[in-house]
DNA sequence: CACGTAGCGCAACACTGTTGACATCTATGT
DNA sequence: ACATAGATGTCAACAGTGTTGCGCTACGTG
């Protein structure tokens, strides 16, 4: 029936949760070239599309498992021996890298919670960084959430973007060079004056600014822990 | 044909782009109670579901128009006479408010560009704020993008979250009080130690931290404009 | 006044995720 | 060793999504 499969795997089974997760990652790695659908997944596995429902309750549960596997890939890419700032930077870079590697997974999972092993490891990783920065208690929890939410949001947004059809993406990207260059300078003086600079901003630089802003906020908070965290 | 409708509206027409946009906003305002689908939209308009294709090329174009209308709603809610910091704070609050009012629209549009009038006004608004803060040229463009992307990402993430089915949301929210409380303290000492504080963090406080972090980054950048913007 | 066409309704298509019925085949209890 | 229960896989089908082609009506314009 539609029940969570037991742990005892039968030897005769062709499929397994691990094999399904890996096939999902293979499909997701092809980005917008290959849709991450149940039928396509069955094709990749050489099995009936509905066979995966014997190993996962629904596609959502599969997606969370796949995402957790991706979380592990992020953690593996972070070297040891770094200070808390460089650990957070490495985490940000790795998250973006993995999210762009599996955009279909990242774009859907960005506002979810996997509640699986590698998510625990990631939480512990961030908590360790903010603790080393000098935060503790409610402050550590608050700034952990700020870091985690910001990373997930940005990374998910970037993933959703690369997942768009090329023609849509081309239209969005060229807008800075087209529509934004033709605006009425009287109504929009700022856009008219900075049109060239706006078209030249790189996504990497923006990502950098946002990561460094968070790190600076953590540092500032650790320096004055008694004040209230909210706006003055 | 599948061509963009001309501007001369016939008097006998029951529908109009404006009426369709407003019906879309009404449906989107019902959140997860009412799915924002083409058929539901036709029902709301008292017309055939496919009638909207005489006014919009596809659902994507409609969505961008609806989003731009929501952008206008954000701008209307921002009072005059504020300094640049309070203008950005009011923008952030208004963006989140409108996004949560029309979650179905915000969650899809978060990584898109409308290229319509109210988006121009929003860009001009943010550019004015960062300019008043003391930034100019490439710096103003860079930090505009950081603010705009961060706002869109967070607001879209929040919208996607409230759009989830209540049972999924309940599972995600209770995870802090359940799974995260039962982790092995030896493997995850940070989670075990801060479990209580993690469960008590409010989304508003997290939003606040992220907005203030960006404002502080702009201020710091304006104070030392000669340095390189990237990580040291 | 005739005619081209915008506006709209209807039926249908391709594509999602998902479920129920049926068959097979393994693992286990006796 | 054998029978049975349950896990695994296949097939057909369903409800839901966005979208398109065809035909009709009624309007605005020549």
Short mmCIF file of C-alpha atoms (C1' of nucleotides) in Angstrom, two decimals:
data_model
loop_
_atom_site.label_atom_id
_atom_site.label_comp_id
_atom_site.label_asym_id
_atom_site.label_seq_id
_atom_site.Cartn_x
_atom_site.Cartn_y
_atom_site.Cartn_z
CA UNK A 1 0.00 0.00 0.00
CA UNK A 2 1.01 3.63 0.16
CA UNK A 3 3.09 3.15 3.25
CA UNK A 4 6.62 4.16 4.00
CA UNK A 5 8.82 1.25 2.91
CA UNK A 6 10.52 -0.73 5.60
CA UNK A 7 14.26 -0.77 5.98
CA UNK A 8 14.81 -4.38 5.01
CA UNK A 9 15.60 -4.13 1.34
CA UNK A 10 14.84 -7.17 -0.66
CA UNK A 11 17.71 -8.48 -2.72
CA UNK A 12 15.59 -8.99 -5.78
CA UNK A 13 14.55 -5.37 -6.08
CA UNK A 14 15.95 -3.50 -9.06
CA UNK A 15 15.40 -0.08 -7.53
CA UNK A 16 16.51 1.43 -4.25
CA UNK A 17 16.14 4.86 -2.65
CA UNK A 18 19.81 5.50 -3.30
CA UNK A 19 19.56 4.60 -6.99
CA UNK A 20 16.48 6.81 -7.38
CA UNK A 21 18.18 9.73 -5.66
CA UNK A 22 21.24 9.40 -7.87
CA UNK A 23 19.12 9.21 -11.00
CA UNK A 24 17.30 12.33 -9.82
CA UNK A 25 20.60 14.15 -9.41
CA UNK A 26 21.70 13.07 -12.87
CA UNK A 27 18.52 14.49 -14.39
CA UNK A 28 18.68 17.65 -12.30
CA UNK A 29 22.29 18.19 -13.36
CA UNK A 30 21.14 18.55 -16.95
CA UNK A 31 19.36 21.74 -15.96
CA UNK A 32 16.76 23.07 -18.34
CA UNK A 33 17.78 20.53 -20.95
CA UNK A 34 16.00 17.75 -19.12
CA UNK A 35 12.84 18.15 -17.10
CA UNK A 36 12.87 16.60 -13.64
CA UNK A 37 9.59 14.71 -13.98
CA UNK A 38 8.37 11.38 -12.72
CA UNK A 39 8.12 9.90 -16.18
CA UNK A 40 11.59 11.07 -17.13
CA UNK A 41 12.89 9.62 -13.90
CA UNK A 42 11.39 6.25 -14.72
CA UNK A 43 13.02 6.40 -18.12
CA UNK A 44 16.40 7.18 -16.53
CA UNK A 45 15.99 4.21 -14.21
CA UNK A 46 14.77 1.89 -16.95
CA UNK A 47 11.65 1.20 -14.94
CA UNK A 48 8.03 2.17 -14.86
CA UNK A 49 7.49 5.80 -13.87
CA UNK A 50 5.30 4.82 -10.95
CA UNK A 51 7.84 2.43 -9.49
CA UNK A 52 9.39 5.18 -7.43
CA UNK A 53 6.21 5.35 -5.35
CA UNK A 54 7.26 2.05 -3.77
CA UNK A 55 10.28 3.82 -2.27
CA UNK A 56 9.01 7.36 -1.66
CA UNK A 57 5.58 8.46 -0.51
CA UNK A 58 5.40 11.19 -3.14
CA UNK A 59 7.65 13.41 -5.20
CA UNK A 60 7.98 15.86 -2.35
CA UNK A 61 9.60 13.29 -0.09
CA UNK A 62 11.94 12.28 -2.89
CA UNK A 63 12.81 15.91 -3.47
CA UNK A 64 13.72 16.44 0.17
CA UNK A 65 15.93 13.36 0.10
CA UNK A 66 17.64 14.55 -3.05
CA UNK A 67 18.13 17.98 -1.53
CA UNK A 68 19.71 16.48 1.53
CA UNK A 69 22.12 14.59 -0.67
CA UNK A 70 23.00 17.91 -2.30
CA UNK A 71 23.53 19.40 1.14
CA UNK A 72 26.12 16.74 1.74
CA UNK A 73 27.85 17.72 -1.47
CA UNK A 74 28.07 21.28 -0.20
CA UNK A 75 29.67 20.19 3.05
CA UNK A 76 32.19 17.96 1.33
CA UNK A 77 33.51 20.89 -0.65
CA UNK A 78 34.36 22.99 2.39
CA UNK A 79 38.01 22.65 3.47
CA UNK A 80 39.06 22.37 7.10
CA UNK A 81 41.05 24.80 9.14
CA UNK A 82 39.28 27.99 8.16
CA UNK A 83 38.23 30.82 10.45
CA UNK A 84 34.55 31.54 10.89
CA UNK A 85 34.44 34.21 8.19
CA UNK A 86 36.11 32.03 5.59
CA UNK A 87 33.94 29.11 6.63
CA UNK A 88 30.84 31.15 5.91
CA UNK A 89 32.31 32.34 2.63
CA UNK A 90 33.13 28.78 1.64
CA UNK A 91 29.62 27.74 2.61
CA UNK A 92 28.11 30.49 0.47
CA UNK A 93 30.27 29.65 -2.53
CA UNK A 94 29.61 25.95 -2.19
CA UNK A 95 25.87 26.45 -1.80
CA UNK A 96 25.67 28.52 -4.94
CA UNK A 97 27.83 26.06 -6.83
CA UNK A 98 25.72 23.04 -5.89
CA UNK A 99 22.46 24.92 -6.43
CA UNK A 100 23.50 25.86 -9.94
CA UNK A 101 24.59 22.27 -10.50
CA UNK A 102 21.12 20.93 -9.62
CA UNK A 103 18.87 23.91 -10.33
CA UNK A 104 15.62 21.95 -10.47
CA UNK A 105 16.21 20.69 -6.94
CA UNK A 106 17.45 23.95 -5.48
CA UNK A 107 14.66 26.08 -6.88
CA UNK A 108 11.96 23.94 -5.26
CA UNK A 109 13.71 23.15 -2.00
CA UNK A 110 14.80 26.71 -1.22
CA UNK A 111 11.90 27.39 1.11
CA UNK A 112 11.65 23.93 2.60
CA UNK A 113 13.15 22.00 5.47
CA UNK A 114 14.53 18.53 4.78
CA UNK A 115 14.86 17.48 8.43
CA UNK A 116 17.50 14.98 7.42
CA UNK A 117 21.05 14.29 8.41
CA UNK A 118 22.92 16.71 6.19
CA UNK A 119 20.62 19.56 7.06
CA UNK A 120 21.52 18.94 10.69
CA UNK A 121 25.18 19.07 9.74
CA UNK A 122 24.68 22.35 7.90
CA UNK A 123 22.87 23.89 10.84
CA UNK A 124 25.63 22.75 13.15
CA UNK A 125 28.19 24.19 10.75
CA UNK A 126 26.60 27.63 10.71
CA UNK A 127 26.00 27.59 14.45
CA UNK A 128 29.66 26.79 14.95
CA UNK A 129 30.66 29.75 12.81
CA UNK A 130 28.45 32.31 14.53
CA UNK A 131 29.49 30.92 17.91
CA UNK A 132 33.13 31.29 17.03
CA UNK A 133 32.32 34.83 15.95
CA UNK A 134 31.28 35.52 19.50
CA UNK A 135 27.51 35.09 19.46
CA UNK A 136 25.55 32.86 21.77
CA UNK A 137 22.06 32.11 22.97
CA UNK A 138 19.24 33.94 21.22
CA UNK A 139 21.73 35.97 19.21
CA UNK A 140 23.38 32.89 17.77
CA UNK A 141 19.99 31.43 16.88
CA UNK A 142 18.82 34.68 15.27
CA UNK A 143 21.91 35.16 13.15
CA UNK A 144 21.99 31.50 12.22
CA UNK A 145 18.53 31.91 10.75
CA UNK A 146 19.51 35.09 8.97
CA UNK A 147 22.46 33.35 7.33
CA UNK A 148 20.55 30.19 6.48
CA UNK A 149 17.49 31.97 5.11
CA UNK A 150 19.55 34.43 3.11
CA UNK A 151 21.64 31.68 1.56
CA UNK A 152 18.65 29.53 0.71
CA UNK A 153 16.74 32.45 -0.74
CA UNK A 154 19.52 33.72 -2.95
CA UNK A 155 20.65 30.31 -4.04
CA UNK A 156 17.11 29.23 -4.81
CA UNK A 157 16.47 32.40 -6.74
CA UNK A 158 19.60 31.90 -8.83
CA UNK A 159 18.65 28.29 -9.49
CA UNK A 160 15.14 29.23 -10.60
CA UNK A 161 16.63 31.77 -12.93
CA UNK A 162 18.97 29.41 -14.76
CA UNK A 163 16.07 27.01 -15.07
CA UNK A 164 14.08 29.39 -17.23
CA UNK A 165 13.88 28.81 -20.93
CA UNK A 166 16.78 30.47 -22.70
CA UNK A 167 14.56 32.93 -24.54
CA UNK A 168 13.02 34.21 -21.31
CA UNK A 169 16.43 34.55 -19.71
CA UNK A 170 17.76 36.40 -22.72
CA UNK A 171 14.88 38.84 -22.49
CA UNK A 172 15.45 39.48 -18.81
CA UNK A 173 19.18 39.93 -19.21
CA UNK A 174 18.99 42.21 -22.19
CA UNK A 175 16.44 44.41 -20.48
CA UNK A 176 19.22 46.37 -18.81
CA UNK A 177 20.72 47.06 -22.19
CA UNK A 178 17.39 47.77 -23.88
CA UNK A 179 14.35 48.96 -22.00
CA UNK A 180 16.33 50.50 -19.17
CA UNK A 181 18.37 52.54 -21.62
CA UNK A 182 15.33 54.11 -23.22
CA UNK A 183 13.53 55.40 -20.16
CA UNK A 184 12.54 59.05 -19.92
CA UNK A 185 15.47 60.84 -18.21
CA UNK A 186 13.07 63.39 -16.75
CA UNK A 187 11.02 60.77 -14.92
CA UNK A 188 13.83 58.38 -14.11
CA UNK A 189 17.04 60.38 -13.77
CA UNK A 190 18.80 57.73 -11.70
CA UNK A 191 18.18 54.97 -14.24
CA UNK A 192 19.19 57.23 -17.09
CA UNK A 193 22.39 58.31 -15.36
CA UNK A 194 23.45 54.82 -14.20
CA UNK A 195 22.18 52.80 -17.13
CA UNK A 196 25.63 51.75 -18.23
CA UNK A 197 26.77 50.76 -14.76
CA UNK A 198 23.55 48.83 -14.11
CA UNK A 199 24.08 46.72 -17.21
CA UNK A 200 27.62 45.85 -16.12
CA UNK A 201 26.93 44.58 -12.61
CA UNK A 202 27.85 40.92 -12.31
CA UNK A 203 25.87 38.40 -10.32
CA UNK A 204 29.03 37.27 -8.55
CA UNK A 205 29.73 40.75 -7.25
CA UNK A 206 26.17 41.06 -5.97
CA UNK A 207 26.45 37.72 -4.23
CA UNK A 208 29.70 38.86 -2.67
CA UNK A 209 28.17 42.06 -1.35
CA UNK A 210 25.33 40.19 0.29
CA UNK A 211 27.56 37.59 1.91
CA UNK A 212 29.96 40.21 3.22
CA UNK A 213 27.04 42.27 4.55
CA UNK A 214 25.91 39.32 6.63
CA UNK A 215 29.40 38.62 7.91
CA UNK A 216 29.83 42.27 8.88
CA UNK A 217 26.48 42.21 10.67
CA UNK A 218 27.53 39.17 12.68
CA UNK A 219 30.81 40.83 13.57
CA UNK A 220 29.09 44.04 14.61
CA UNK A 221 26.58 42.16 16.68
CA UNK A 222 29.28 40.21 18.45
CA UNK A 223 31.07 43.45 19.28
CA UNK A 224 28.02 44.93 21.03
CA UNK A 225 26.01 42.00 22.34
CA UNK A 226 23.97 43.91 24.87
CA UNK A 227 22.06 46.14 22.48
CA UNK A 228 18.77 45.17 20.98
CA UNK A 229 19.13 43.48 17.63
CA UNK A 230 16.33 45.32 15.86
CA UNK A 231 16.39 48.65 14.14
CA UNK A 232 17.39 51.63 16.25
CA UNK B 1 -3.80 34.92 -34.18
CA UNK B 2 -1.44 34.62 -31.28
CA UNK B 3 -0.53 38.26 -31.54
CA UNK B 4 -0.40 40.93 -28.89
CA UNK B 5 -3.78 42.66 -28.88
CA UNK B 6 -3.92 46.14 -30.28
CA UNK B 7 -4.64 49.11 -28.07
CA UNK B 8 -8.03 49.99 -29.55
CA UNK B 9 -10.41 48.28 -27.22
CA UNK B 10 -13.78 47.43 -28.57
CA UNK B 11 -16.69 48.70 -26.56
CA UNK B 12 -18.55 45.42 -26.73
CA UNK B 13 -15.81 43.43 -25.08
CA UNK B 14 -16.64 42.02 -21.69
CA UNK B 15 -13.03 41.60 -20.65
CA UNK B 16 -10.11 43.96 -20.54
CA UNK B 17 -6.50 43.63 -19.42
CA UNK B 18 -7.30 45.71 -16.36
CA UNK B 19 -10.27 43.54 -15.38
CA UNK B 20 -8.19 40.39 -15.83
CA UNK B 21 -5.35 41.78 -13.73
CA UNK B 22 -7.73 42.76 -10.95
CA UNK B 23 -9.40 39.36 -11.00
CA UNK B 24 -5.95 37.78 -10.79
CA UNK B 25 -5.14 39.88 -7.74
CA UNK B 26 -8.42 38.88 -6.11
CA UNK B 27 -7.62 35.21 -6.59
CA UNK B 28 -4.01 35.61 -5.51
CA UNK B 29 -5.16 37.43 -2.37
CA UNK B 30 -6.95 34.27 -1.25
CA UNK B 31 -3.58 32.59 -0.90
CA UNK B 32 -3.54 28.84 -0.67
CA UNK B 33 -7.32 28.78 -0.39
CA UNK B 34 -7.73 29.47 -4.08
CA UNK B 35 -5.36 28.28 -6.78
CA UNK B 36 -4.28 30.89 -9.29
CA UNK B 37 -5.08 28.89 -12.41
CA UNK B 38 -6.40 29.80 -15.82
CA UNK B 39 -9.64 27.96 -15.29
CA UNK B 40 -10.21 29.51 -11.89
CA UNK B 41 -9.49 32.90 -13.44
CA UNK B 42 -12.13 32.35 -16.08
CA UNK B 43 -14.60 31.42 -13.38
CA UNK B 44 -13.79 34.59 -11.46
CA UNK B 45 -14.37 36.64 -14.60
CA UNK B 46 -17.54 34.81 -15.56
CA UNK B 47 -15.99 33.95 -18.90
CA UNK B 48 -14.40 31.05 -20.66
CA UNK B 49 -10.97 30.14 -19.25
CA UNK B 50 -9.30 30.65 -22.60
CA UNK B 51 -10.73 34.13 -23.10
CA UNK B 52 -7.74 35.71 -21.37
CA UNK B 53 -5.55 34.61 -24.26
CA UNK B 54 -7.17 37.36 -26.34
CA UNK B 55 -5.61 39.92 -23.98
CA UNK B 56 -2.34 38.29 -22.91
CA UNK B 57 0.00 36.17 -24.96
CA UNK B 58 0.34 33.58 -22.21
CA UNK B 59 0.09 33.27 -18.46
CA UNK B 60 3.63 34.50 -18.04
CA UNK B 61 2.85 37.85 -19.61
CA UNK B 62 -0.25 38.15 -17.44
CA UNK B 63 1.82 37.31 -14.39
CA UNK B 64 4.34 40.02 -15.13
CA UNK B 65 1.55 42.56 -15.56
CA UNK B 66 -0.03 41.49 -12.29
CA UNK B 67 3.32 41.69 -10.55
CA UNK B 68 3.86 45.19 -11.84
CA UNK B 69 0.50 46.18 -10.45
CA UNK B 70 1.62 44.80 -7.09
CA UNK B 71 4.82 46.82 -7.40
CA UNK B 72 2.65 49.91 -7.62
CA UNK B 73 0.88 48.87 -4.45
CA UNK B 74 4.23 48.70 -2.68
CA UNK B 75 5.18 52.19 -3.79
CA UNK B 76 1.84 53.67 -2.76
CA UNK B 77 2.36 52.48 0.79
CA UNK B 78 5.68 54.28 1.28
CA UNK B 79 5.28 57.70 2.93
CA UNK B 80 7.17 60.79 1.82
CA UNK B 81 9.80 62.72 3.69
CA UNK B 82 11.89 59.83 4.93
CA UNK B 83 15.65 59.58 4.98
CA UNK B 84 17.33 56.95 2.83
CA UNK B 85 17.53 54.38 5.61
CA UNK B 86 13.89 54.68 6.52
CA UNK B 87 12.94 54.66 2.86
CA UNK B 88 14.69 51.32 2.42
CA UNK B 89 13.07 50.01 5.59
CA UNK B 90 9.66 51.12 4.39
CA UNK B 91 10.36 49.50 1.03
CA UNK B 92 11.32 46.25 2.70
CA UNK B 93 8.27 46.22 4.95
CA UNK B 94 5.96 47.14 2.08
CA UNK B 95 7.46 44.51 -0.21
CA UNK B 96 6.96 41.79 2.36
CA UNK B 97 3.43 42.97 3.09
CA UNK B 98 2.37 42.97 -0.55
CA UNK B 99 4.15 39.69 -1.27
CA UNK B 100 2.30 37.99 1.56
CA UNK B 101 -0.91 39.56 0.31
CA UNK B 102 -0.49 37.99 -3.14
CA UNK B 103 1.74 35.00 -2.44
CA UNK B 104 0.99 33.16 -5.68
CA UNK B 105 2.22 36.15 -7.67
CA UNK B 106 5.24 36.93 -5.52
CA UNK B 107 6.53 33.37 -5.39
CA UNK B 108 6.66 33.08 -9.18
CA UNK B 109 7.81 36.59 -10.01
CA UNK B 110 10.63 36.74 -7.47
CA UNK B 111 13.33 35.84 -9.99
CA UNK B 112 11.85 37.67 -12.95
CA UNK B 113 11.95 41.13 -14.47
CA UNK B 114 8.66 42.79 -15.41
CA UNK B 115 10.20 45.57 -17.49
CA UNK B 116 7.11 47.65 -16.83
CA UNK B 117 6.43 51.07 -15.42
CA UNK B 118 6.29 50.31 -11.72
CA UNK B 119 9.46 48.28 -11.85
CA UNK B 120 11.16 51.36 -13.28
CA UNK B 121 9.76 53.38 -10.41
CA UNK B 122 11.05 50.86 -7.87
CA UNK B 123 14.50 50.85 -9.42
CA UNK B 124 14.52 54.63 -9.38
CA UNK B 125 13.40 54.57 -5.75
CA UNK B 126 16.24 52.31 -4.65
CA UNK B 127 18.79 54.18 -6.75
CA UNK B 128 17.67 57.39 -5.08
CA UNK B 129 18.19 55.88 -1.66
CA UNK B 130 21.67 54.52 -2.29
CA UNK B 131 22.63 57.79 -4.00
CA UNK B 132 21.45 59.76 -0.99
CA UNK B 133 23.51 57.39 1.13
CA UNK B 134 26.57 58.61 -0.71
CA UNK B 135 27.11 55.98 -3.40
CA UNK B 136 27.47 56.69 -7.08
CA UNK B 137 28.53 55.13 -10.35
CA UNK B 138 29.38 51.44 -10.25
CA UNK B 139 28.95 51.38 -6.48
CA UNK B 140 25.39 52.66 -6.66
CA UNK B 141 24.55 50.13 -9.36
CA UNK B 142 26.14 47.27 -7.40
CA UNK B 143 24.39 48.04 -4.15
CA UNK B 144 21.10 48.67 -5.91
CA UNK B 145 21.28 45.15 -7.27
CA UNK B 146 22.19 43.78 -3.86
CA UNK B 147 19.17 45.45 -2.29
CA UNK B 148 16.77 44.54 -5.08
CA UNK B 149 17.90 40.92 -5.36
CA UNK B 150 17.89 40.41 -1.61
CA UNK B 151 14.41 41.84 -1.25
CA UNK B 152 13.00 39.82 -4.13
CA UNK B 153 14.62 36.64 -2.91
CA UNK B 154 13.47 36.89 0.67
CA UNK B 155 10.02 38.12 -0.19
CA UNK B 156 9.56 35.43 -2.81
CA UNK B 157 10.76 32.79 -0.40
CA UNK B 158 8.31 33.92 2.25
CA UNK B 159 5.49 33.97 -0.29
CA UNK B 160 6.29 30.45 -1.47
CA UNK B 161 6.27 29.30 2.11
CA UNK B 162 2.81 30.62 3.01
CA UNK B 163 1.57 29.07 -0.21
CA UNK B 164 2.36 25.57 0.94
CA UNK B 165 -0.40 23.33 2.11
CA UNK B 166 -1.02 23.80 5.82
CA UNK B 167 0.10 20.28 6.69
CA UNK B 168 3.47 20.75 5.02
CA UNK B 169 3.95 24.10 6.73
CA UNK B 170 3.05 22.62 10.08
CA UNK B 171 5.63 19.91 9.60
CA UNK B 172 8.34 22.38 8.71
CA UNK B 173 7.54 24.69 11.59
CA UNK B 174 7.30 22.00 14.21
CA UNK B 175 10.61 20.51 13.12
CA UNK B 176 12.44 22.92 15.39
CA UNK B 177 10.41 21.71 18.30
CA UNK B 178 10.60 18.04 17.33
CA UNK B 179 13.40 16.61 15.22
CA UNK B 180 15.87 19.29 16.20
CA UNK B 181 15.31 18.63 19.87
CA UNK B 182 16.13 14.94 19.57
CA UNK B 183 19.47 15.13 17.82
CA UNK B 184 22.49 13.45 19.29
CA UNK B 185 24.21 16.04 21.54
CA UNK B 186 27.56 14.41 20.89
CA UNK B 187 27.35 14.85 17.13
CA UNK B 188 25.46 18.17 17.12
CA UNK B 189 26.37 20.06 20.27
CA UNK B 190 25.36 23.44 18.87
CA UNK B 191 21.87 22.28 17.92
CA UNK B 192 21.42 20.55 21.25
CA UNK B 193 22.57 23.59 23.20
CA UNK B 194 20.54 26.15 21.23
CA UNK B 195 17.47 24.07 20.48
CA UNK B 196 15.20 26.24 22.56
CA UNK B 197 16.44 29.50 21.13
CA UNK B 198 16.22 28.18 17.57
CA UNK B 199 12.57 27.33 18.02
CA UNK B 200 11.81 30.81 19.27
CA UNK B 201 13.33 32.89 16.47
CA UNK B 202 10.64 34.90 14.71
CA UNK B 203 10.57 35.49 10.96
CA UNK B 204 10.16 39.22 11.53
CA UNK B 205 13.36 39.43 13.54
CA UNK B 206 15.24 37.54 10.84
CA UNK B 207 13.89 39.86 8.17
CA UNK B 208 14.98 42.81 10.29
CA UNK B 209 18.50 41.52 10.66
CA UNK B 210 18.88 41.05 6.94
CA UNK B 211 17.52 44.47 6.05
CA UNK B 212 19.72 46.18 8.63
CA UNK B 213 22.73 44.24 7.41
CA UNK B 214 22.24 45.62 3.92
CA UNK B 215 21.73 49.17 5.19
CA UNK B 216 24.89 48.92 7.28
CA UNK B 217 26.79 47.59 4.26
CA UNK B 218 25.65 50.56 2.17
CA UNK B 219 26.67 52.95 4.91
CA UNK B 220 30.07 51.34 5.30
CA UNK B 221 30.63 51.38 1.58
CA UNK B 222 29.73 55.05 1.34
CA UNK B 223 32.20 55.84 4.13
CA UNK B 224 35.12 54.22 2.29
CA UNK B 225 34.31 54.44 -1.41
CA UNK B 226 37.85 53.92 -2.65
CA UNK B 227 38.32 50.38 -1.45
CA UNK B 228 37.45 47.41 -3.52
CA UNK B 229 33.96 46.13 -2.87
CA UNK B 230 34.79 42.44 -2.78
CA UNK B 231 36.03 40.35 0.09
CA UNK B 232 39.30 41.38 1.67
"C1'" DC C 1 -24.49 48.75 -45.95
"C1'" DA C 2 -20.96 45.07 -46.36
"C1'" DC C 3 -16.98 43.14 -44.56
"C1'" DG C 4 -12.88 42.19 -41.89
"C1'" DT C 5 -11.71 41.06 -37.47
"C1'" DA C 6 -11.64 41.36 -32.43
"C1'" DG C 7 -13.71 38.92 -28.80
"C1'" DC C 8 -15.33 34.75 -27.02
"C1'" DG C 9 -16.91 29.73 -26.37
"C1'" DC C 10 -16.00 24.94 -27.22
"C1'" DA C 11 -13.34 20.83 -27.78
"C1'" DA C 12 -9.16 18.92 -27.58
"C1'" DC C 13 -4.07 18.19 -26.81
"C1'" DA C 14 0.21 17.47 -24.25
"C1'" DC C 15 1.96 17.45 -20.04
"C1'" DT C 16 2.07 17.17 -14.86
"C1'" DG C 17 1.69 13.98 -10.25
"C1'" DT C 18 -0.82 10.25 -8.41
"C1'" DT C 19 -3.76 6.01 -7.46
"C1'" DG C 20 -5.89 1.36 -7.79
"C1'" DA C 21 -5.78 -3.18 -9.66
"C1'" DC C 22 -3.10 -6.91 -10.95
"C1'" DA C 23 1.08 -9.83 -11.34
"C1'" DT C 24 5.44 -11.50 -9.68
"C1'" DC C 25 8.74 -12.91 -6.78
"C1'" DT C 26 11.29 -12.92 -2.44
"C1'" DA C 27 11.65 -13.80 2.44
"C1'" DT C 28 10.05 -15.98 6.25
"C1'" DG C 29 7.39 -19.17 9.52
"C1'" DT C 30 6.16 -23.80 10.21
"C1'" DA D 1 10.28 -28.07 1.79
"C1'" DC D 2 6.35 -25.60 1.25
"C1'" DA D 3 2.79 -22.15 1.76
"C1'" DT D 4 1.71 -17.58 2.68
"C1'" DA D 5 2.22 -12.67 3.33
"C1'" DG D 6 4.15 -8.71 1.81
"C1'" DA D 7 7.30 -5.95 -0.97
"C1'" DT D 8 8.22 -4.60 -5.78
"C1'" DG D 9 7.00 -3.48 -10.38
"C1'" DT D 10 3.73 -2.77 -14.48
"C1'" DC D 11 -0.26 -1.04 -16.59
"C1'" DA D 12 -4.26 1.81 -17.25
"C1'" DA D 13 -6.47 5.59 -15.82
"C1'" DC D 14 -7.75 10.06 -13.47
"C1'" DA D 15 -7.68 14.89 -12.17
"C1'" DG D 16 -5.38 18.87 -12.88
"C1'" DT D 17 -2.28 22.20 -15.41
"C1'" DG D 18 -1.36 25.63 -19.63
"C1'" DT D 19 -2.34 26.12 -24.42
"C1'" DT D 20 -4.19 25.96 -29.38
"C1'" DG D 21 -7.31 25.55 -33.43
"C1'" DC D 22 -11.91 26.11 -35.07
"C1'" DG D 23 -16.26 28.33 -35.46
"C1'" DC D 24 -19.60 31.83 -34.28
"C1'" DT D 25 -21.15 36.53 -33.10
"C1'" DA D 26 -21.09 41.21 -33.16
"C1'" DC D 27 -18.72 45.31 -33.59
"C1'" DG D 28 -16.20 49.24 -36.01
"C1'" DT D 29 -14.83 50.93 -40.25
"C1'" DG D 30 -14.48 51.32 -45.24
#
